[in-house]
mmCIF file of C-alpha atoms in Angstrom:
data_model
loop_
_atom_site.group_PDB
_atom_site.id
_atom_site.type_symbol
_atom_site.label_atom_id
_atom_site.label_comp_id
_atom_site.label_asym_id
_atom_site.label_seq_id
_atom_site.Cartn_x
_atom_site.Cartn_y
_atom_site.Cartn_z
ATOM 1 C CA UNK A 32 -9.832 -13.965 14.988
ATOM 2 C CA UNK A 33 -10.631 -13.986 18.645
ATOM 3 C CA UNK A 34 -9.843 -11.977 21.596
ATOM 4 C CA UNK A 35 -10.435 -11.401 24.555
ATOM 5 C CA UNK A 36 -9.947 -7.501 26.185
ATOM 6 C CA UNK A 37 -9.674 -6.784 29.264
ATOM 7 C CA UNK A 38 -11.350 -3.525 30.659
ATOM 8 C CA UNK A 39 -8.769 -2.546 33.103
ATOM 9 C CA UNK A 40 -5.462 -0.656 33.355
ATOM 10 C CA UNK A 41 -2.103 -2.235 34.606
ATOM 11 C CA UNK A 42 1.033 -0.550 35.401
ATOM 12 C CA UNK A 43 3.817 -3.027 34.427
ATOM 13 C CA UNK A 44 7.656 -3.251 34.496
ATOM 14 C CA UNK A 45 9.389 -2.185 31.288
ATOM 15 C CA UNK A 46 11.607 -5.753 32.056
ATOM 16 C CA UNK A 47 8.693 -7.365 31.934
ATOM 17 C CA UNK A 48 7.386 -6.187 28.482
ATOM 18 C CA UNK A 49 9.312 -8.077 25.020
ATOM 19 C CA UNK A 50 8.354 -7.042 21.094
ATOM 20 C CA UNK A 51 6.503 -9.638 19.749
ATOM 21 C CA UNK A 52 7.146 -7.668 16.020
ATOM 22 C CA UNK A 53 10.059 -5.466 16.584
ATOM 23 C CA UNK A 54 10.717 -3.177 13.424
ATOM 24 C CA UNK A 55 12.959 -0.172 13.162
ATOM 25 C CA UNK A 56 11.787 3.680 13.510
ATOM 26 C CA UNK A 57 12.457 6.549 11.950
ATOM 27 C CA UNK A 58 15.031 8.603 13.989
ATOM 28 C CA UNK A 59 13.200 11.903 13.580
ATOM 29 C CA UNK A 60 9.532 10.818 13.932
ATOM 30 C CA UNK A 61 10.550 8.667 17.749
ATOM 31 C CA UNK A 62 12.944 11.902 18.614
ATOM 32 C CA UNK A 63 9.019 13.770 18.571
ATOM 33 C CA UNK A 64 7.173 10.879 20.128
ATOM 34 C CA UNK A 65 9.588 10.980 23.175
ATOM 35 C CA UNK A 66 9.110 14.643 23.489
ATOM 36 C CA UNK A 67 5.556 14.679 23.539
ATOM 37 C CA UNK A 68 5.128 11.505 25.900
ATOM 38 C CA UNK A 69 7.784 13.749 28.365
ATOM 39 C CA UNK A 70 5.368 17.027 27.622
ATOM 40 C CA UNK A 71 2.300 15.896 27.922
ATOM 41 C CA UNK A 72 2.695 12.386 29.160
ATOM 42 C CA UNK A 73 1.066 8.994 28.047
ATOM 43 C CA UNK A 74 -2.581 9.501 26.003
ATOM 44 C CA UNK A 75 -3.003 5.899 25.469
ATOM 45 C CA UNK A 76 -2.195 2.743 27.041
ATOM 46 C CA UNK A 77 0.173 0.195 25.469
ATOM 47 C CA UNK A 78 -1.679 -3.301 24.677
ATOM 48 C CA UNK A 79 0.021 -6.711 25.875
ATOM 49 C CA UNK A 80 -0.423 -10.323 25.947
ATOM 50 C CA UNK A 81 0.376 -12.513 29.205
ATOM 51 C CA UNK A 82 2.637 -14.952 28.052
ATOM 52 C CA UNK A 83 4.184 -17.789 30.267
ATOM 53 C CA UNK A 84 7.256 -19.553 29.299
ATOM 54 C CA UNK A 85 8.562 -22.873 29.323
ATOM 55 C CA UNK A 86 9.749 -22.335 32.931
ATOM 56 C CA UNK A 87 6.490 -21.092 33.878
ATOM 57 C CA UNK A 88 7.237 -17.824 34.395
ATOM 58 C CA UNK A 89 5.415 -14.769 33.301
ATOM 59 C CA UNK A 90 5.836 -12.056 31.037
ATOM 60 C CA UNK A 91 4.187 -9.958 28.634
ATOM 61 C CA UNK A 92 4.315 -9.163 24.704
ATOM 62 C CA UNK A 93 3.476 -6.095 22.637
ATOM 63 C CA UNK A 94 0.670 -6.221 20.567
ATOM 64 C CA UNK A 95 0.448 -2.757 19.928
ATOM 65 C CA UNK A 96 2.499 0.212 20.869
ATOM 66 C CA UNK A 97 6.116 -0.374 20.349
ATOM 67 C CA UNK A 98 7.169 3.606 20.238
ATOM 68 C CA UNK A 99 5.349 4.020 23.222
ATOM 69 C CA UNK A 100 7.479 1.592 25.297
ATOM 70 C CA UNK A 101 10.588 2.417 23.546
ATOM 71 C CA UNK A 102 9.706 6.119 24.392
ATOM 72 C CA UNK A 103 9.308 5.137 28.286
ATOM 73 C CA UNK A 104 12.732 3.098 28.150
ATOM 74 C CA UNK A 105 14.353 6.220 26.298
ATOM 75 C CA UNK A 106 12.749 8.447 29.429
ATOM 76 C CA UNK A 107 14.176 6.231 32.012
ATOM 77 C CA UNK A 108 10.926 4.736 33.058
ATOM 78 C CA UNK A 109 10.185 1.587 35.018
ATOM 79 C CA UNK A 110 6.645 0.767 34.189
ATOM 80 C CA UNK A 111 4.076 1.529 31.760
ATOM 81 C CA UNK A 112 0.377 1.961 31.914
ATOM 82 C CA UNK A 113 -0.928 -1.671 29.948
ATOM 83 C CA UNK A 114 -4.131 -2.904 28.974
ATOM 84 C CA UNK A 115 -3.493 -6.842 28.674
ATOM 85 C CA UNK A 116 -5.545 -9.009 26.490
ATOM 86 C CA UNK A 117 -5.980 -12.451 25.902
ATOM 87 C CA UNK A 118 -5.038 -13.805 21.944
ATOM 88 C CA UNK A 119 -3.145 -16.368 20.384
ATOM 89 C CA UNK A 120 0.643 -16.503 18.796
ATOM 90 C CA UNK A 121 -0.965 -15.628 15.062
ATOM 91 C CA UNK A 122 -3.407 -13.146 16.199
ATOM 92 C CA UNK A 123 -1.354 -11.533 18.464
ATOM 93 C CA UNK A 124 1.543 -11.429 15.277
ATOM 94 C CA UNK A 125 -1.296 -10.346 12.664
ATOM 95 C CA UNK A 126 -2.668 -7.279 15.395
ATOM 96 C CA UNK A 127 1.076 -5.814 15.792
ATOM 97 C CA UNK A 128 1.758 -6.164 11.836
ATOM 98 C CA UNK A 129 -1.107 -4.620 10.862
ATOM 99 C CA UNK A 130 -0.348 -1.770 13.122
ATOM 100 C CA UNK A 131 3.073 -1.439 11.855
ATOM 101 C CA UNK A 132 1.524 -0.918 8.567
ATOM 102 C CA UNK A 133 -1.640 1.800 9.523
ATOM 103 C CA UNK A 134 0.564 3.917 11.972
ATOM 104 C CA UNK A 135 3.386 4.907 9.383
ATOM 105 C CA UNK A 136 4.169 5.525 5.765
ATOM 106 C CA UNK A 137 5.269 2.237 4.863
ATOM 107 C CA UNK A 138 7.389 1.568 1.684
ATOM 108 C CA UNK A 139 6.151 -1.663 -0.661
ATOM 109 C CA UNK A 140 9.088 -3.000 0.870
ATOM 110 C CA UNK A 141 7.429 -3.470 3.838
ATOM 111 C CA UNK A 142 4.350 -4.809 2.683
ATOM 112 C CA UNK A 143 5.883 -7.083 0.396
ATOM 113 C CA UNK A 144 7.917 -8.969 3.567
ATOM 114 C CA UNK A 145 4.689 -8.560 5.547
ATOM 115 C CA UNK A 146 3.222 -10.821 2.854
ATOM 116 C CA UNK A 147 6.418 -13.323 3.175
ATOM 117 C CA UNK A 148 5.950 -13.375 6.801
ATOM 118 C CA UNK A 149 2.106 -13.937 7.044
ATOM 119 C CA UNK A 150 2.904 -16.996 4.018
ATOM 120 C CA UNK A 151 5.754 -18.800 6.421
ATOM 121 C CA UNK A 152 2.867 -18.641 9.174
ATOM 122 C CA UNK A 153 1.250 -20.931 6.985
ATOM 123 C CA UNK A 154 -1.568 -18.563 6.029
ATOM 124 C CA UNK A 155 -2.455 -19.825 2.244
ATOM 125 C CA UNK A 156 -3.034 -17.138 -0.579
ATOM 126 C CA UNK A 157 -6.995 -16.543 -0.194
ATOM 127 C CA UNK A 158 -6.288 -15.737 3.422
ATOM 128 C CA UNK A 159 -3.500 -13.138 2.868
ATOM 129 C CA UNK A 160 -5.546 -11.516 -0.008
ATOM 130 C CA UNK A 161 -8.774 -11.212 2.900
ATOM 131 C CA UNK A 162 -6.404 -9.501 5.474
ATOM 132 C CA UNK A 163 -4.631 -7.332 3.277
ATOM 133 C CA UNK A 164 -7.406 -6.060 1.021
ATOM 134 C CA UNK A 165 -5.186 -6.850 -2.231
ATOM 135 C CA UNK A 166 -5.932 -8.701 -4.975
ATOM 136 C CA UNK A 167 -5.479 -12.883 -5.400
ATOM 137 C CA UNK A 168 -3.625 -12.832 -8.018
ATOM 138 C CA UNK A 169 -1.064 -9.900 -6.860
ATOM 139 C CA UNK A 170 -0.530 -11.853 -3.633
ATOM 140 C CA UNK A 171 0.319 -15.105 -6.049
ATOM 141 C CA UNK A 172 2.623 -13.093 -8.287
ATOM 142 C CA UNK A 173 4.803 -11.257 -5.428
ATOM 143 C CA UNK A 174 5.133 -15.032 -3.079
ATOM 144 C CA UNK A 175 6.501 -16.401 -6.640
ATOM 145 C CA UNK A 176 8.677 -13.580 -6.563
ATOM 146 C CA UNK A 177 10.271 -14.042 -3.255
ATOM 147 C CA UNK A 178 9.994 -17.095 -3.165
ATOM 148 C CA UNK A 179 12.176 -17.479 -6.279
ATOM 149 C CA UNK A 180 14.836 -14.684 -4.863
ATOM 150 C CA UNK A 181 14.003 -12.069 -7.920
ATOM 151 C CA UNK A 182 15.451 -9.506 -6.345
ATOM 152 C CA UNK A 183 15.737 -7.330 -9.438
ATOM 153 C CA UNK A 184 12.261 -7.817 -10.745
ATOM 154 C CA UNK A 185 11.063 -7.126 -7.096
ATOM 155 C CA UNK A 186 12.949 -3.437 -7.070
ATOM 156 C CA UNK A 187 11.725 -3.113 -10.270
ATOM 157 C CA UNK A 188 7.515 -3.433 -9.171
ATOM 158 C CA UNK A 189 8.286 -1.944 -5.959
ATOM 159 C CA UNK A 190 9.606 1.113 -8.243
ATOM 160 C CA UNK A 191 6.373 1.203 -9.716
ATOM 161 C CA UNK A 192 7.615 0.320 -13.385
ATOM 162 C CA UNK A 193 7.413 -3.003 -14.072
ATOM 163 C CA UNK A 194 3.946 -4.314 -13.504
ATOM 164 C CA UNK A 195 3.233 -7.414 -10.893
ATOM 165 C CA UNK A 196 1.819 -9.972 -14.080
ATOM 166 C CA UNK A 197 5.114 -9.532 -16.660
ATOM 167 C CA UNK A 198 7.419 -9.528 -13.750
ATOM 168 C CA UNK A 199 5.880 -13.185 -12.735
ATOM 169 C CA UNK A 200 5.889 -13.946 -16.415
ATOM 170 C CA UNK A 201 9.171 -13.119 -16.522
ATOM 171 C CA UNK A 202 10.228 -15.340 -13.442
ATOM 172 C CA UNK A 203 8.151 -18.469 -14.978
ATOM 173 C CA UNK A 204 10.102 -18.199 -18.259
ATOM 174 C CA UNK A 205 13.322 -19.425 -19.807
ATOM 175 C CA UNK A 206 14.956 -16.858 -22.405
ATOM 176 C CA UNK A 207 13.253 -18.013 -25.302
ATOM 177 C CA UNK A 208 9.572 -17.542 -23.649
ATOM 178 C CA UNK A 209 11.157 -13.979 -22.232
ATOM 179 C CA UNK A 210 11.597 -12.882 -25.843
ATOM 180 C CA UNK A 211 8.624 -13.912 -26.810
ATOM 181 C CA UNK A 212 6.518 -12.253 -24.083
ATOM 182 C CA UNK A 213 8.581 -8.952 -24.568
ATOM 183 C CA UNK A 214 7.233 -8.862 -28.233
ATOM 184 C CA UNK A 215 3.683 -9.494 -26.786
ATOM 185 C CA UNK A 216 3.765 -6.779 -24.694
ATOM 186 C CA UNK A 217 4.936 -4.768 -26.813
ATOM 187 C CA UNK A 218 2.484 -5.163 -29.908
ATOM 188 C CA UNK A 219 -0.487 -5.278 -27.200
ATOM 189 C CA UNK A 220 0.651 -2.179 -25.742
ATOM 190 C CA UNK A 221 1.260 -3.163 -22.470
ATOM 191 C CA UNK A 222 4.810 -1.721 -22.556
ATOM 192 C CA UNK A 223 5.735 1.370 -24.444
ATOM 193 C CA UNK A 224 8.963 3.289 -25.703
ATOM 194 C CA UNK A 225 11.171 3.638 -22.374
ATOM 195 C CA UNK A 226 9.342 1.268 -19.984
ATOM 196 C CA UNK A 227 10.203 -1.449 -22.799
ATOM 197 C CA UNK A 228 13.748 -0.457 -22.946
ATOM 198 C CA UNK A 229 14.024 -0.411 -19.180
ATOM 199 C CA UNK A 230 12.494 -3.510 -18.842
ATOM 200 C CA UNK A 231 14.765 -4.979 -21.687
ATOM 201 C CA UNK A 232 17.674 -3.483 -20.188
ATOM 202 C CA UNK A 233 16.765 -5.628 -16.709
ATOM 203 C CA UNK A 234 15.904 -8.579 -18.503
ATOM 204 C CA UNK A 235 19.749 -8.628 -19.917
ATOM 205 C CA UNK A 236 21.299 -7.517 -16.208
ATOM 206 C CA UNK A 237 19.246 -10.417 -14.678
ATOM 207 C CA UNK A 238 20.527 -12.822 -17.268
ATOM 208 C CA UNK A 239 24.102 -11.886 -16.992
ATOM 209 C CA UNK A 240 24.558 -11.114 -13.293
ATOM 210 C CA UNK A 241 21.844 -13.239 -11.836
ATOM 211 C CA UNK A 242 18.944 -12.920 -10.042
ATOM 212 C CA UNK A 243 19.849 -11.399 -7.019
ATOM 213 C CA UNK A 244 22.154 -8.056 -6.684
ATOM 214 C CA UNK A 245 25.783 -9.321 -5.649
ATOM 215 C CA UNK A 246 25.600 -12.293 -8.055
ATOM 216 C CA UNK A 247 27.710 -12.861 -10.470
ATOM 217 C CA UNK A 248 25.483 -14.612 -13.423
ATOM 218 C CA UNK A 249 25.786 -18.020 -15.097
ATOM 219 C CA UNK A 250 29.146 -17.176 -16.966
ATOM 220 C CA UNK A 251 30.482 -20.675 -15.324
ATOM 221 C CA UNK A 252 27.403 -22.400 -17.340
ATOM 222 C CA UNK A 253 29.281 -23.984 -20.421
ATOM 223 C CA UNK A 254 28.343 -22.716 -23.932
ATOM 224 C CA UNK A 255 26.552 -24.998 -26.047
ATOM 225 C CA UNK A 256 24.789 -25.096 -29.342
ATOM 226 C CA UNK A 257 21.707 -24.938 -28.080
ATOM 227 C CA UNK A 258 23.050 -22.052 -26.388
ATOM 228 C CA UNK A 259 23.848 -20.364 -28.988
ATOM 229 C CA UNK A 260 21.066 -20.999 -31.046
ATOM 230 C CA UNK A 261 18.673 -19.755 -28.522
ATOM 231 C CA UNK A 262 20.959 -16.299 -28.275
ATOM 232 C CA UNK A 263 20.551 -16.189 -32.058
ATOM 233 C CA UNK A 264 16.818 -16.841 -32.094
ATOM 234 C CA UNK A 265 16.334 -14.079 -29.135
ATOM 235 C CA UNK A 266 18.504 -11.346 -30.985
ATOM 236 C CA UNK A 267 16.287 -12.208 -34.281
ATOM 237 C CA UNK A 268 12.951 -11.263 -32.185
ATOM 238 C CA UNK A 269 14.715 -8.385 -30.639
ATOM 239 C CA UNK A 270 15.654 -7.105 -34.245
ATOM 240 C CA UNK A 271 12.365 -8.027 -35.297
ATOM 241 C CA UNK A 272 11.054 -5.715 -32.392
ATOM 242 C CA UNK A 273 13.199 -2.710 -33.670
ATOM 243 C CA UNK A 274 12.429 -3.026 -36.658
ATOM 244 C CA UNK A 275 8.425 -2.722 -36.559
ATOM 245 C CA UNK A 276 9.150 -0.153 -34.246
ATOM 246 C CA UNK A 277 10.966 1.772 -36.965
ATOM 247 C CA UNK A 278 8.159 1.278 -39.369
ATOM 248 C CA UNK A 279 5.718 3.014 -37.130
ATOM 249 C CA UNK A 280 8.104 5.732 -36.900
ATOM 250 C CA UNK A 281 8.614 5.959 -40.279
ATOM 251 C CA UNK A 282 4.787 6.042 -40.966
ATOM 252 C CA UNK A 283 4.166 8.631 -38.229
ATOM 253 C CA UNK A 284 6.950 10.885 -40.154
ATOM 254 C CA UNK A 285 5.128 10.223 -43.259
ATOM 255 C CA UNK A 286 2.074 11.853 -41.740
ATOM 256 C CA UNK A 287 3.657 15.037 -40.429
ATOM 257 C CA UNK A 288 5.746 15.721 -44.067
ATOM 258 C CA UNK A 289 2.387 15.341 -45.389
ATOM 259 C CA UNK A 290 0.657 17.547 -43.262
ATOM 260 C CA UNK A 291 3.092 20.390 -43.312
ATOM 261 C CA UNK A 292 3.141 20.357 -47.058
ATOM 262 C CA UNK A 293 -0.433 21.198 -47.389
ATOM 263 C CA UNK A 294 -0.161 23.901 -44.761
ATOM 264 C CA UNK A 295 2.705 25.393 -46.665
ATOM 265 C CA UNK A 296 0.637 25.301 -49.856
ATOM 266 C CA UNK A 297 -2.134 27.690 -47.844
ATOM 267 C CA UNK A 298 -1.379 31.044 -48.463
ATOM 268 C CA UNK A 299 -3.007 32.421 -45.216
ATOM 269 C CA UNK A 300 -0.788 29.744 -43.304
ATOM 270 C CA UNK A 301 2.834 31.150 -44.671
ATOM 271 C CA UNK A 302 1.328 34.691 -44.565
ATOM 272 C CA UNK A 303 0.940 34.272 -40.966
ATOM 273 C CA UNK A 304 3.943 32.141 -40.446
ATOM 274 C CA UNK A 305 5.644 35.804 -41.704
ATOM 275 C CA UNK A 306 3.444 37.953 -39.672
ATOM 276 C CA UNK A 307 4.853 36.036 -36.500
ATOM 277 C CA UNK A 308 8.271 35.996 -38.035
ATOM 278 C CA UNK A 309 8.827 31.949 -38.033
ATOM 279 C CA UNK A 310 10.896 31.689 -41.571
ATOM 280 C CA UNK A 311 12.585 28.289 -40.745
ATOM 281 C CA UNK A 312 12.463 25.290 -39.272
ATOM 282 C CA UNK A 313 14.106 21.818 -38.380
ATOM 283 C CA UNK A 314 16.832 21.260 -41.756
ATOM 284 C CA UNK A 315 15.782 17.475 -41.479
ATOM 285 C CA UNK A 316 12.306 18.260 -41.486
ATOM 286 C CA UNK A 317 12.807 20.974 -44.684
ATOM 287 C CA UNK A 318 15.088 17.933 -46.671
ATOM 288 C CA UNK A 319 11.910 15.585 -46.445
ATOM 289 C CA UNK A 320 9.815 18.559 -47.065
ATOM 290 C CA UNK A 321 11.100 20.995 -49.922
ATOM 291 C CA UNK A 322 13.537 17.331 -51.265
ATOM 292 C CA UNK A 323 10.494 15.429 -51.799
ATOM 293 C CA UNK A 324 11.693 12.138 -49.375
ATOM 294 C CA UNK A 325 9.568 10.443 -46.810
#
């Protein structure tokens, strides 16, 4: 990236000035930037970009500093204090977004269409993962998202509970290799208990009202027996799934009837369950215990 500053101070026209990045502000936070600029006036010059149109004539862009010349319009200024540089289009695009993103508390929202909009500039994967500081393979995983339109699997990672690699899985897959990757994840560990219903739960709202929110699904898609066959086979893993996780439960029950009987049996251990005055407890826990089942 290249650019050329200039050292001095211009006062230019407000009509003048254009966004390059416009992006919308936070009632509250402007409401305090106006009131300071009006208290104590302007600490730091706005920086432009001379730009001449196709007519030839001249005006400037924002590169950084968008509140501050909103603030002056909102005061009823005319011109503001500008130090103009010289970049190009991209650079000038990639100084104001990156600004947008270190001035505020942005939302992954926001960084995920910053990503989108450096990747229609033509900037290729390797180069967004060097400006941003994020990983390769993240970058990779959220383009696929967007580009595909997964709405819900993007709300879901920008929630923070469905991780970046099994929503791209998911978005690569048919229903069959869904199912399959769902039992993965679950017997590797990389989803547990309610993140695997949730994420079963979206799975089955993505399927039946489509990818985006506002859809309405593939009910038009005829039924046919490979259809149904595939619905069958997908139910069987998902009963499969429930059912190992019932044996785990069953074993970790096992474990606790087991090791309440032994305390029970120590005679210091019901003495000082009586010295504390704790004579009962759960009536399915005293079935398994005192009826022998496990």
């Amino acid at each position: 990236m290249h650019i050329s500053d200039a050292s001095t101070i211009r006062l230019i026209p407000l009509e003048q000035i254009k966004v390059l990045n416009p992006r919308v502000r936070n009632k509250q936070v402007f409401a305090k930037l106006v009131e300071n600029i009006a208290t104590i006036g302007l600490k730091r010059p706005i920086t432009v970009t001379c730009v001449n149109d196709a007519a030839g004539s001249e005006h400037f862009e924002v590169v950084c500093g968008q509140g501050r010349l909103e603030a002056f319009q909102a005061l009823g200024e005319e011109s503001i204090p500008c130090i103009v540089v010289s970049a190009s289009e991209a650079d000038r695009f990639l100084i104001s977004l990156v600004e947008n993103l270190a001035r505020r508390k942005h939302s992954n929202r926001d960084l995920l269409m910053s990503i989108q909009i450096l990747s229609e500039r033509g900037y290729s994967v390797k180069d967004i993962a060097s400006k941003t500081s994020l990983d390769h393979t993240y970058v990779s995983c959220i383009l696929l998202l967007l580009r595909q339109g997964e709405e819900r699997l993007i709300s879901a990672v920008e929630k923070g509970w469905l991780p970046i690699k099994i929503a791209a899985e998911i978005a690569r897959s048919d229903d069959g290799e869904i199912q399959q990757a769902m039992i993965e994840a679950y017997e590797t560990g990389v989803l547990k208990g309610e993140q695997l219903i949730k994420v079963r739960r979206l799975i089955d709202r993505r399927s039946a009202l489509g990818k985006r929110y506002g859809q309405h699904g593939h009910t038009d898609r005829p039924t046919t027996p490979q259809k149904l066959l595939s619905t069958y086979q997908a139910e069987v893993r998902r009963q499969k799934v429930m059912i190992k996780k019932a044996d785990i439960n069953e074993q970790r029950l096992l474990i606790i009837v087991t090791a309440v009987r032994k305390l029970l049996a120590d005679d210091y251990f019901t003495a000082l369950l009586r010295n504390q005055d704790i004579q009962d407890m759960p009536r399915p826990l005293a079935d398994r215990i005192h009826g022998g089942a496990c």
